[in-house]
XYZ file of C-alpha atoms in Angstrom:
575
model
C -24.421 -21.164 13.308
C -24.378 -17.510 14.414
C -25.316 -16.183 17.786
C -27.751 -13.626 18.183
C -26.643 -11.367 21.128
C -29.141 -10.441 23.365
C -29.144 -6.589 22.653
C -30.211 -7.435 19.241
C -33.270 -8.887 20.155
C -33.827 -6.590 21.990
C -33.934 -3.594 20.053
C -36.968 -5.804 17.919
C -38.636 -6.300 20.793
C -38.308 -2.574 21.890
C -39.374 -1.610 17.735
C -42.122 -4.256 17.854
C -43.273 -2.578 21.500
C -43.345 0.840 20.649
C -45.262 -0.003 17.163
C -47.802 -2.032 19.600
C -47.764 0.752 22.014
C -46.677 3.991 20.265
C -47.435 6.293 24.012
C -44.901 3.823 25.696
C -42.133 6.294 27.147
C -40.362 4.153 28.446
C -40.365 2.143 25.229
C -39.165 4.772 23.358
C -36.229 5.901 25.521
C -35.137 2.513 25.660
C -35.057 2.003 21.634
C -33.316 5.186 21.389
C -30.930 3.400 23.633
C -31.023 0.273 21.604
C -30.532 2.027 18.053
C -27.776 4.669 19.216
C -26.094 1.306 20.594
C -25.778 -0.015 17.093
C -24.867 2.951 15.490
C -27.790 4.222 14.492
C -28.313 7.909 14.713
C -31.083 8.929 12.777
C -33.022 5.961 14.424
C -32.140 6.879 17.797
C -32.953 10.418 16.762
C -36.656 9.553 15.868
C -36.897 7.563 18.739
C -35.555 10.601 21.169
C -38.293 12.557 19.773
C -41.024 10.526 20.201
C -40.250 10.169 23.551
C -39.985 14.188 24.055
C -43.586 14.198 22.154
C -44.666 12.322 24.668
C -43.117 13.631 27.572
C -41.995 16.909 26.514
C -38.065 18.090 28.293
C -37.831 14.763 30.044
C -34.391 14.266 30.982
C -34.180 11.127 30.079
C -35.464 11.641 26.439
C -33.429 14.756 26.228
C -30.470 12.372 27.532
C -30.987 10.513 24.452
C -31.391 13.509 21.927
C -28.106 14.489 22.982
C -26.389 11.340 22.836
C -28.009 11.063 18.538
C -26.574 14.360 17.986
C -23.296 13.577 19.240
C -23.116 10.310 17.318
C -23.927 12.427 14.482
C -21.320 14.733 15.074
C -23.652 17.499 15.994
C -21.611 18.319 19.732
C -22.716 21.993 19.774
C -25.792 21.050 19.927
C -25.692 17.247 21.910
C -23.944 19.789 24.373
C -27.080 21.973 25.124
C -29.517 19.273 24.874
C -27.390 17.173 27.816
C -27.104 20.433 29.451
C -30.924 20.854 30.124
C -31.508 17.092 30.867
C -28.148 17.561 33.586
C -29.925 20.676 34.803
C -33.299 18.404 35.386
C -32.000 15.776 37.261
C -28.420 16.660 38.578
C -27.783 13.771 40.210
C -28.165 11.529 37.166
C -24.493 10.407 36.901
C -24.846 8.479 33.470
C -26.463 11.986 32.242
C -23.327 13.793 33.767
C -20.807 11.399 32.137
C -22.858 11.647 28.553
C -22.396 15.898 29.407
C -18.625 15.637 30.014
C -18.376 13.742 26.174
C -20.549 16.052 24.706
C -18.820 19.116 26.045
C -15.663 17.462 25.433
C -16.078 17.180 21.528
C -17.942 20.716 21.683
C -14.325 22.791 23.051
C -15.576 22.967 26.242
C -12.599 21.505 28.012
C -12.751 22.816 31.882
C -16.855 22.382 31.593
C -15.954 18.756 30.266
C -13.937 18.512 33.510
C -16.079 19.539 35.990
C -19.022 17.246 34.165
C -16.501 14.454 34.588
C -15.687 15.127 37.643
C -19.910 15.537 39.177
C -20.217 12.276 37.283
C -17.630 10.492 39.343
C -18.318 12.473 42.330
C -22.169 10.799 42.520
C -20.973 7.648 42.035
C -17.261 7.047 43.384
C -16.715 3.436 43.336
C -17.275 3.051 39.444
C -14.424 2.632 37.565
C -15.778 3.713 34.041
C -16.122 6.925 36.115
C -13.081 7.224 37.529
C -11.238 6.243 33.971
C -13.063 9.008 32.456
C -12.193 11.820 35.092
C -8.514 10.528 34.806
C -8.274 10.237 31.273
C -9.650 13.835 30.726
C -7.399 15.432 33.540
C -4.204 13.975 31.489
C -5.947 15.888 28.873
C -5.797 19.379 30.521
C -2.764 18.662 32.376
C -4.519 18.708 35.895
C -2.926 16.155 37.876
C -4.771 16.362 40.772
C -5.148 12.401 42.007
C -3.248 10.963 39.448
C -2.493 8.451 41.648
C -5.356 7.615 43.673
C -7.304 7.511 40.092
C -5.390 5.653 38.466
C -5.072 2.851 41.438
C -8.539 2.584 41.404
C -9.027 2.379 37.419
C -5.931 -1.126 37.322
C -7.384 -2.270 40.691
C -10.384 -2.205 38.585
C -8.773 -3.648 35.498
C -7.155 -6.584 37.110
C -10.340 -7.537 39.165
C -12.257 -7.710 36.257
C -14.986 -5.080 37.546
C -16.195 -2.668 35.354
C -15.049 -1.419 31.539
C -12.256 0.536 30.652
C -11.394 2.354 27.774
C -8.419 0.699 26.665
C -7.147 3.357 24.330
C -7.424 6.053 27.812
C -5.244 3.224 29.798
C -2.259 3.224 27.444
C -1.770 6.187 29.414
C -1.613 4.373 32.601
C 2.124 3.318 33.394
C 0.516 -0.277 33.305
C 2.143 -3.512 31.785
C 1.526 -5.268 28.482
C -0.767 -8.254 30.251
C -2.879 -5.133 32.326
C -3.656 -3.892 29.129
C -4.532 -6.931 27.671
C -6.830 -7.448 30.657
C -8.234 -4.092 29.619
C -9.495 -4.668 26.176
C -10.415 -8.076 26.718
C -13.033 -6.732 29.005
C -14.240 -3.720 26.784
C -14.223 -7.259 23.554
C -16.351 -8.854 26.239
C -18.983 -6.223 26.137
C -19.423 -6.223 22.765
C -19.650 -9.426 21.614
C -22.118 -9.525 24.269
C -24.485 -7.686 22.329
C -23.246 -7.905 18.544
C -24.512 -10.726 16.193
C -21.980 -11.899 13.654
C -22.829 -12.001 9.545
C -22.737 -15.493 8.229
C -19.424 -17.057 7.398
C -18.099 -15.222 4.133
C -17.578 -17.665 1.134
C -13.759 -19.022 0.945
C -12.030 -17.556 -1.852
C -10.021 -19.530 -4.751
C -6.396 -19.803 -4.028
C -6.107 -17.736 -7.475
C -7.665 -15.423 -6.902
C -6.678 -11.220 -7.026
C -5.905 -10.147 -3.496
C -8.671 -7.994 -1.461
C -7.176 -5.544 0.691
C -9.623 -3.488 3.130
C -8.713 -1.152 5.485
C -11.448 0.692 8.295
C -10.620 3.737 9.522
C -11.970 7.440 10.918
C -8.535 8.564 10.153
C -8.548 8.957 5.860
C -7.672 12.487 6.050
C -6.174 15.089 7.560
C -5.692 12.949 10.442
C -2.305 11.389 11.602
C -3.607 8.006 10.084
C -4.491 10.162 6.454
C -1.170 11.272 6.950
C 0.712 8.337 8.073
C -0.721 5.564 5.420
C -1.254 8.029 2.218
C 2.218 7.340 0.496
C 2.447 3.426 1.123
C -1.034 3.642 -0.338
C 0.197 5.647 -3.142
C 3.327 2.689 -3.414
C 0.244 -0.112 -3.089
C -0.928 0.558 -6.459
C 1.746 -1.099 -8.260
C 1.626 -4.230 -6.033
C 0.320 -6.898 -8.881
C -2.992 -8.763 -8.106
C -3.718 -6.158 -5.385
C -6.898 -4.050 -4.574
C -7.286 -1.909 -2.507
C -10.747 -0.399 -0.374
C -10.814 2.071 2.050
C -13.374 2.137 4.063
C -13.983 5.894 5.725
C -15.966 6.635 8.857
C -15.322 10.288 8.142
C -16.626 12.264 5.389
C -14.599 13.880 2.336
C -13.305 17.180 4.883
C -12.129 17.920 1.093
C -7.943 18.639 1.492
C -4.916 16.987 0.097
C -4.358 13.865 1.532
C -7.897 13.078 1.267
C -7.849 13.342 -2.737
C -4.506 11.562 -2.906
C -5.983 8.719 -1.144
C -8.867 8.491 -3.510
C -6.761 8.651 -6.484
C -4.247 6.070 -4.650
C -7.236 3.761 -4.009
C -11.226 2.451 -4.158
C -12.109 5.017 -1.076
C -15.886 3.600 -0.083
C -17.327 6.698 2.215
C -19.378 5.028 4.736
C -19.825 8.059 7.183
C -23.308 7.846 9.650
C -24.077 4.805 8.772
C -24.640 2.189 10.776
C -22.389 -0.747 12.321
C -24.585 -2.946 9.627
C -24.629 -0.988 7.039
C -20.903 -0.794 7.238
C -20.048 -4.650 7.750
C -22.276 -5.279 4.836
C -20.446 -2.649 2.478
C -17.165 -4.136 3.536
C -18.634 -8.012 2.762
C -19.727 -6.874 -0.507
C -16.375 -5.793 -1.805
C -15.492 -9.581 -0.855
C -12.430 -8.292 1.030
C -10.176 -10.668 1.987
C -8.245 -8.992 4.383
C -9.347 -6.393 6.951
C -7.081 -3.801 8.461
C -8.526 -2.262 11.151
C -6.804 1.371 11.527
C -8.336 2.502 14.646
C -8.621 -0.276 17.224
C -10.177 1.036 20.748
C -9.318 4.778 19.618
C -12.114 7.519 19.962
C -14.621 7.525 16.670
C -13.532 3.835 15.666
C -16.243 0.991 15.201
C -14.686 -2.335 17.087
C -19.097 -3.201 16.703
C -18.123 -3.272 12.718
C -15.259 -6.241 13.316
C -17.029 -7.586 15.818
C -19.604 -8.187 12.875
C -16.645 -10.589 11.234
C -17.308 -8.752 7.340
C -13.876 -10.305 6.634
C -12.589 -13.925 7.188
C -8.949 -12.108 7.868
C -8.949 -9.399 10.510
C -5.836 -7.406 11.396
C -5.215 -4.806 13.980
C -2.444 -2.244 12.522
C -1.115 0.938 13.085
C -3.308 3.226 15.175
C -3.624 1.681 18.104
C -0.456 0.643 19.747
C -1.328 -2.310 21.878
C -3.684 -5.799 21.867
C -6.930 -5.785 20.851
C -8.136 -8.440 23.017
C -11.016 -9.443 20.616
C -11.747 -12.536 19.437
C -12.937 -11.028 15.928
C -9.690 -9.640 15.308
C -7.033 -12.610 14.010
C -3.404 -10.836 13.826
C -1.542 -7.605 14.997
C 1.106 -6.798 12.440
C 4.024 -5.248 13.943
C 7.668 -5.170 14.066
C 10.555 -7.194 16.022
C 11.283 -3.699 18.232
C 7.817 -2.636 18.855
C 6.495 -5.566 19.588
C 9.845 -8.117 21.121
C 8.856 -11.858 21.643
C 8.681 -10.854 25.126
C 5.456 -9.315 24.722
C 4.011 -12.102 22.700
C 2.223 -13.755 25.325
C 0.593 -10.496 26.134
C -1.439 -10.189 22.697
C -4.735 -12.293 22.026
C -3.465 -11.752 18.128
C -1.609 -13.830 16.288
C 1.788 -11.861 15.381
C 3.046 -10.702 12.040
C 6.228 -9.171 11.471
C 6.968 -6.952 9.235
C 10.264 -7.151 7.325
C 11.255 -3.786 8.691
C 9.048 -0.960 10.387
C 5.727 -1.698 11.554
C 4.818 2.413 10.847
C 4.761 3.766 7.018
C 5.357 7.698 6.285
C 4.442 9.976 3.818
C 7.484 10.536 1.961
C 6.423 13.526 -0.189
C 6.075 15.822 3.014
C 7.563 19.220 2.070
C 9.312 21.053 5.076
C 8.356 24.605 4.067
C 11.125 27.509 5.493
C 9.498 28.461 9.002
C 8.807 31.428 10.328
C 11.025 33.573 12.277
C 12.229 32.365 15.391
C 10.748 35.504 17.282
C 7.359 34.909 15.549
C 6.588 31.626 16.331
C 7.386 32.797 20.368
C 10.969 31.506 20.497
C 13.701 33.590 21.687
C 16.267 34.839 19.323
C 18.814 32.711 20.533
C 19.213 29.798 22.947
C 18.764 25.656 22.435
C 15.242 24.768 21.508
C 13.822 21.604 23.176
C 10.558 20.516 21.923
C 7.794 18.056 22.753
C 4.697 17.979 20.353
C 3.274 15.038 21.455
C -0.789 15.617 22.938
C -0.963 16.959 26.159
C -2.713 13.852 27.797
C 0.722 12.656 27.274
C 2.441 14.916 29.459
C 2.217 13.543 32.476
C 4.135 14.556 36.089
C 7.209 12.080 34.909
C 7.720 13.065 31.227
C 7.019 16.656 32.490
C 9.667 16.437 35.586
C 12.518 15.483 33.287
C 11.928 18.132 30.930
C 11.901 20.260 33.771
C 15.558 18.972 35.050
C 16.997 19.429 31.062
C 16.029 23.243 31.067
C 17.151 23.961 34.746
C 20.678 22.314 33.704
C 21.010 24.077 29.975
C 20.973 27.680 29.868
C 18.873 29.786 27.889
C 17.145 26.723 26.364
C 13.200 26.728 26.460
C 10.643 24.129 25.897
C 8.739 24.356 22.972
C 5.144 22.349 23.468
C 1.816 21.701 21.503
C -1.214 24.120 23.440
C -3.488 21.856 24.923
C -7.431 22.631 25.865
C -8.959 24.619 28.585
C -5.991 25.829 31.158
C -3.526 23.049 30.231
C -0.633 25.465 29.627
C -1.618 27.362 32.595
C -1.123 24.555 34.797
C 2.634 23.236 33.049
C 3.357 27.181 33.326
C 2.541 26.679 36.972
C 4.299 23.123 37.327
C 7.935 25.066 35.667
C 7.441 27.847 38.511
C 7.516 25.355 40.796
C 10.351 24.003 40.067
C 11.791 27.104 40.379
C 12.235 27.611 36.545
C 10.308 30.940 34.815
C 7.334 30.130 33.394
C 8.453 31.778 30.067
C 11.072 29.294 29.251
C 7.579 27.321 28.255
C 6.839 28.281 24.265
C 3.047 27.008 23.458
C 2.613 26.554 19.478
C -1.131 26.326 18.701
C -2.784 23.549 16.197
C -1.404 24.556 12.572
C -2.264 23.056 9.030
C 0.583 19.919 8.903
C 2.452 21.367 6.361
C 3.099 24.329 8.721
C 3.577 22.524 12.021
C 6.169 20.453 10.520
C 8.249 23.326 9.107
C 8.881 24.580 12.655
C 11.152 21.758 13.102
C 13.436 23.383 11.528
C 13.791 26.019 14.677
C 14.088 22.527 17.263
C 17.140 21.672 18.493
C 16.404 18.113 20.262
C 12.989 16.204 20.458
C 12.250 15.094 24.511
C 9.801 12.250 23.939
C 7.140 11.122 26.579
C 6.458 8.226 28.877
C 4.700 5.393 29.214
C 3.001 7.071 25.647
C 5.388 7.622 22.821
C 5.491 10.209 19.977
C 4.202 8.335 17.049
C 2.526 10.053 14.105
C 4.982 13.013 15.536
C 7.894 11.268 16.077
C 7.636 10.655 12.282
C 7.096 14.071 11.327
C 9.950 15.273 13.527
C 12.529 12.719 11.803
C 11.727 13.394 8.764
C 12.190 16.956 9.446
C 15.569 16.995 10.689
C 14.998 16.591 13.955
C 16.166 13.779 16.198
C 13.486 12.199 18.870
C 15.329 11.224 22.394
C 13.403 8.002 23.937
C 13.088 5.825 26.765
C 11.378 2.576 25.187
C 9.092 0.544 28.264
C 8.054 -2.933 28.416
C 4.219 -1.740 25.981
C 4.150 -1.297 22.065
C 3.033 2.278 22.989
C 6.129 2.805 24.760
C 8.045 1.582 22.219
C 7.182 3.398 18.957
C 9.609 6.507 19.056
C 11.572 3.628 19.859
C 11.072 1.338 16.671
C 11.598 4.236 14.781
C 14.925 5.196 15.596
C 16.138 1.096 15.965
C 15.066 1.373 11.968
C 17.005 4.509 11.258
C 20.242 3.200 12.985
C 19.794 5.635 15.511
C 19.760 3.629 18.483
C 21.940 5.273 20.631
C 18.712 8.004 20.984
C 16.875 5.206 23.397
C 18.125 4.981 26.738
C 17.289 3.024 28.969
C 16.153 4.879 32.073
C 15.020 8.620 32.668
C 18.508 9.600 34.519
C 19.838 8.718 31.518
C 17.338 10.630 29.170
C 18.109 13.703 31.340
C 21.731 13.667 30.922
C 22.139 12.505 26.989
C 19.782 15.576 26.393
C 21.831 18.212 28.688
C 24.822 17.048 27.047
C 23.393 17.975 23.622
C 21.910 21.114 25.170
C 25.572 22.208 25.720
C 27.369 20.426 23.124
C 26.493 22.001 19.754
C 29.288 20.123 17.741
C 27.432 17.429 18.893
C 23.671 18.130 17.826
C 25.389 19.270 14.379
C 26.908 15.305 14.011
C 23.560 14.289 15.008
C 21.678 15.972 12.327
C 24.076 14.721 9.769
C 23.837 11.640 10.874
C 19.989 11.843 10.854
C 20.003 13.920 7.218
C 21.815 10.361 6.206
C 19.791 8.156 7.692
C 16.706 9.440 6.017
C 18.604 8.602 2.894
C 19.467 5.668 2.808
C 17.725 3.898 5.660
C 14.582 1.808 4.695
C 12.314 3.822 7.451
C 11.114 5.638 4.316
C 11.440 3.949 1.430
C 7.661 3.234 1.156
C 8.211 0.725 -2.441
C 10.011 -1.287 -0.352
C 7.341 -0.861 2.536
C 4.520 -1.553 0.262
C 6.018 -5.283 -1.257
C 6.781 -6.518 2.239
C 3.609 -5.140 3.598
C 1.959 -6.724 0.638
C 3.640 -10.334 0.844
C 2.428 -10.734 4.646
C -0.822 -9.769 3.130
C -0.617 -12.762 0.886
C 0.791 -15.539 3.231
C -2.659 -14.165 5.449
C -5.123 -14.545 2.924
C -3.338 -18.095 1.354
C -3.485 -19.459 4.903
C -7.488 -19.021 5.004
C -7.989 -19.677 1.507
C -6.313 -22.737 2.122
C -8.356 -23.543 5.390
C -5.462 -22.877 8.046
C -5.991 -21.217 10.568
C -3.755 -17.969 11.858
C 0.022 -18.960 12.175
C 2.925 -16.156 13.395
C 4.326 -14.778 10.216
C 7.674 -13.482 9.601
């Protein structure tokens, strides 16, 4: 029989309340609550504004209009509305921490900050508070209390006390059974409050495979970009259908129509976590893929809703789900070594080869000009695209020890928000190395960003949080990735990829080691030449990117998953 969570009950209760009672403010602030919980924005909309009818610039209402217009995407204007209701009653922390998202999403970066930081300020000892500051200072490169946030966020973790987001703690240097700690307390919330659909009818054995896959990502987004040719490979799979489900709607480029051409693309943007597991049940989808895990603008509420009797975390986030709803993790035998096993609340499937597809018809356009993309005319270009909450003081420091030991080489890295370069400008003059050497390339169209590896020399990867999406693009530009691989799928991605290219001799194992196989390239250019022909022939003839062969092995584990329910077994390791 299903359970009904309590905060489904209660959001009748609260719609049966205000309909007895329609001047109940109260009422109504606490149903916008209840519908905005569920995914609801129009409902928690109208229920904002009845509130502010009856209680006209209330924070707490105007709390609530801001947090509907940022689930609807509306962050301009979220932004101002959470702005007057933080103005009202500054030392509302909940009303500071809903300001720091809004701003956050609205470009506001160093506003964002100093929301985050109020929030945490009024309220110290709570670790969702302290998680957020952190995570947003990786963000903007402002590593003020790293450490004493970051204590306080696993002390947190490991006692069990308050919820962390777990995609924000894959940036902690934490280990694989922290972080399974992590987002078996953030599962734990919601299937608190989330009531599951009724068991699904058990297909025939017979019949036509069901594929679905759930994402924000089907666009241009580094899932879009990732997935779109094994898609496009999919199609000749026999007895295979594919649905994608999007949480994002048509933004109208390239890989956006190739993956509606490549597939049945269901566009289920606003709606709500209902009206999304219902739309997924009705396809009669035998196997879910969920493509966005405990990453920002995913819906864990939608698998939580079971729409699928097979339920597979994949791809875009690199670690354990911890959920109960969710059955397997598919993965590969580098990213994800028996070692870590016991760490996952999944059932493990292998992959025959890479866990990670690639788009294989990615053209690498002729760059610019050295000089006009900032570089200097001469001198070994070391590069790191990888987000800037990802550059943290220990990836940073041994980028910083490569320049200072190769001459005239410079360090070519993605601009982050707010002062972020500022502040890795600042952390190079302190380390007695000129601020210039530092080359910031702003957010380009893909097809652009990736032709600029041409101009890069030697890829410096980051730790604990791999490259992954770019680590892919950089490849299959040309350019080889240098790696430490940790003891976390996230640390191990740059990792897998390489292992799968026959390039491992580009992980090392420790960051002395990183430091020195990259100054000896710096100086060696015989020897970055041999490595890009060796990486120009691994592209070849590796299977990395040969997605046909991706697609049939992707597609068998597919069928072993499905056969073992249809059947009535329950999840076994596959390999």
């Amino acid at each position: 029989m299903s359970r009904v969570g309590p905060a489904v009950s209660e959001r009748d209760r609260l719609r049966q309340a205000v309909s007895a009672q329609p001047q109940d403010f109260i009422a109504w602030v606490m149903l916008a609550d209840a519908e905005l919980d569920h995914g609801d924005a129009e409902a928690g909309l109208r229920a904002a504004q009845r509130a502010l009818n009856l209680r006209p610039r209330h924070p707490e209402a105007l709390a609530r209009l801001g947090r509907s217009h940022w689930l609807s995407g509306q962050h301009v204007q979220a932004a101002q509305a959470l702005s007057e209701a933080a103005a009202q009653a500054p030392q509302h922390p909940g009303i500071a921490l809903w300001l720091g998202h809004a701003l956050e999403d609205a470009g506001e970066a160093e506003a964002a900050a100093q929301a985050y930081e109020h929030a945490y300020r009024l309220m110290p000892g709570e670790p969702m508070f302290a998680a957020h500051l952190l995570n947003w200072r990786r963000k903007l490169c402002d590593w003020r209390d790293l450490d004493t946030l970051s204590a306080q966020v696993r002390r947190a973790v490991r006692e069990g006390h308050g919820v962390v987001e777990p995609f924000a703690f894959l940036s902690e240097d934490a280990s694989a059974n922290e972080q399974l700690a992590c987002a078996r307390q953030r599962a734990q919330a919601i299937a608190a409050v989330i009531r599951p659909l009724p068991l699904a009818p058990r297909a025939a054995e017979d019949a036509p495979l069901r594929l679905g896959f759930l994402s924000n990502g089907f666009g241009a987004h580094p899932t879009g970009l990732l997935t779109v040719a094994f898609f496009e490979a999919l199609q000749v799979q026999e007895a295979v259908s594919t649905h994608l489900f999007a949480l994002t709607p048509d933004d109208g480029g390239p890989i956006r129509q190739r993956l509606t051409a490549a597939t049945q693309l269901h566009d289920v943007a606003g709606q709500s976590h209902a009206r999304i597991a219902q739309a997924i049940r009705d396809q009669r989808i035998d196997v879910l893929y969920d493509l966005r895990g405990w990453g920002g603008g995913g819906t864990p509420e939608v698998l939580a809703m079971r729409p699928a009797p097979v339920q597979v975390n994949w791809l875009a986030y690199p670690g354990t789900s911890g959920a109960p709803w969710i059955d397997y993790v598919l993965a590969d035998r580098f990213a994800l070594p028996d070692t870590l096993v016991p760490s996952y609340s999944e059932t493990v499937a292998y992959l025959p080869g890479a866990f990670q597809p690639s788009d294989t018809r990615r053209s690498i356009d002729t760059p610019p000009s050295r000089e006009a993309c900032g570089l200097p005319a001469t001198g070994v270009v070391f590069a790191c695209f990888n987000n800037s909450y990802k550059l943290n003081p220990r990836s940073v420091s041994r980028m910083l020890d490569v320049l200072a030991n190769v001459d005239g080489s410079v360090l070519w890295l993605l601009s982050g928000p707010g002062r972020a370069d500022e502040r890795l400008r600042a952390a190079a003059q302190a380390r007695g190395i000129d601020p210039a050497r530092l080359v910031f390339m702003r957010k380009l169209p893909h097809a652009e960003y990736v032709a600029r590896y041409r101009h890069v020399d030697l890829f410096l990867d980051t730790h604990p949080y791999n490259a992954h999406t770019t680590a892919s693009d950089a490849l299959w530009a040309g350019c080889a990735v240098l790696t430490c691989p940790g003891m976390t799928f996230a640390a191990r991605v740059a990792g897998s990829l390489n292992h799968h290219l026959g390039l491992g001799d580009m992980n090392v194992p420790d960051d002395a080691t990183f430091v020195a196989t990259a100054i000896r390239l710096g100086r060696d250019a015989d020897a970055r030449a041999a490595l890009r022909t060796r990486l120009q022939t691994a592209i070849t003839h590796a299977p990395l990117f040969d997605m046909p062969r991706f697609a049939e092995g992707f597609a068998g584990i597919a069928r072993r998953m499905a056969d073992r329910h249809r059947k009535g077994l329950p999840p076994a390791p596959l390999d």
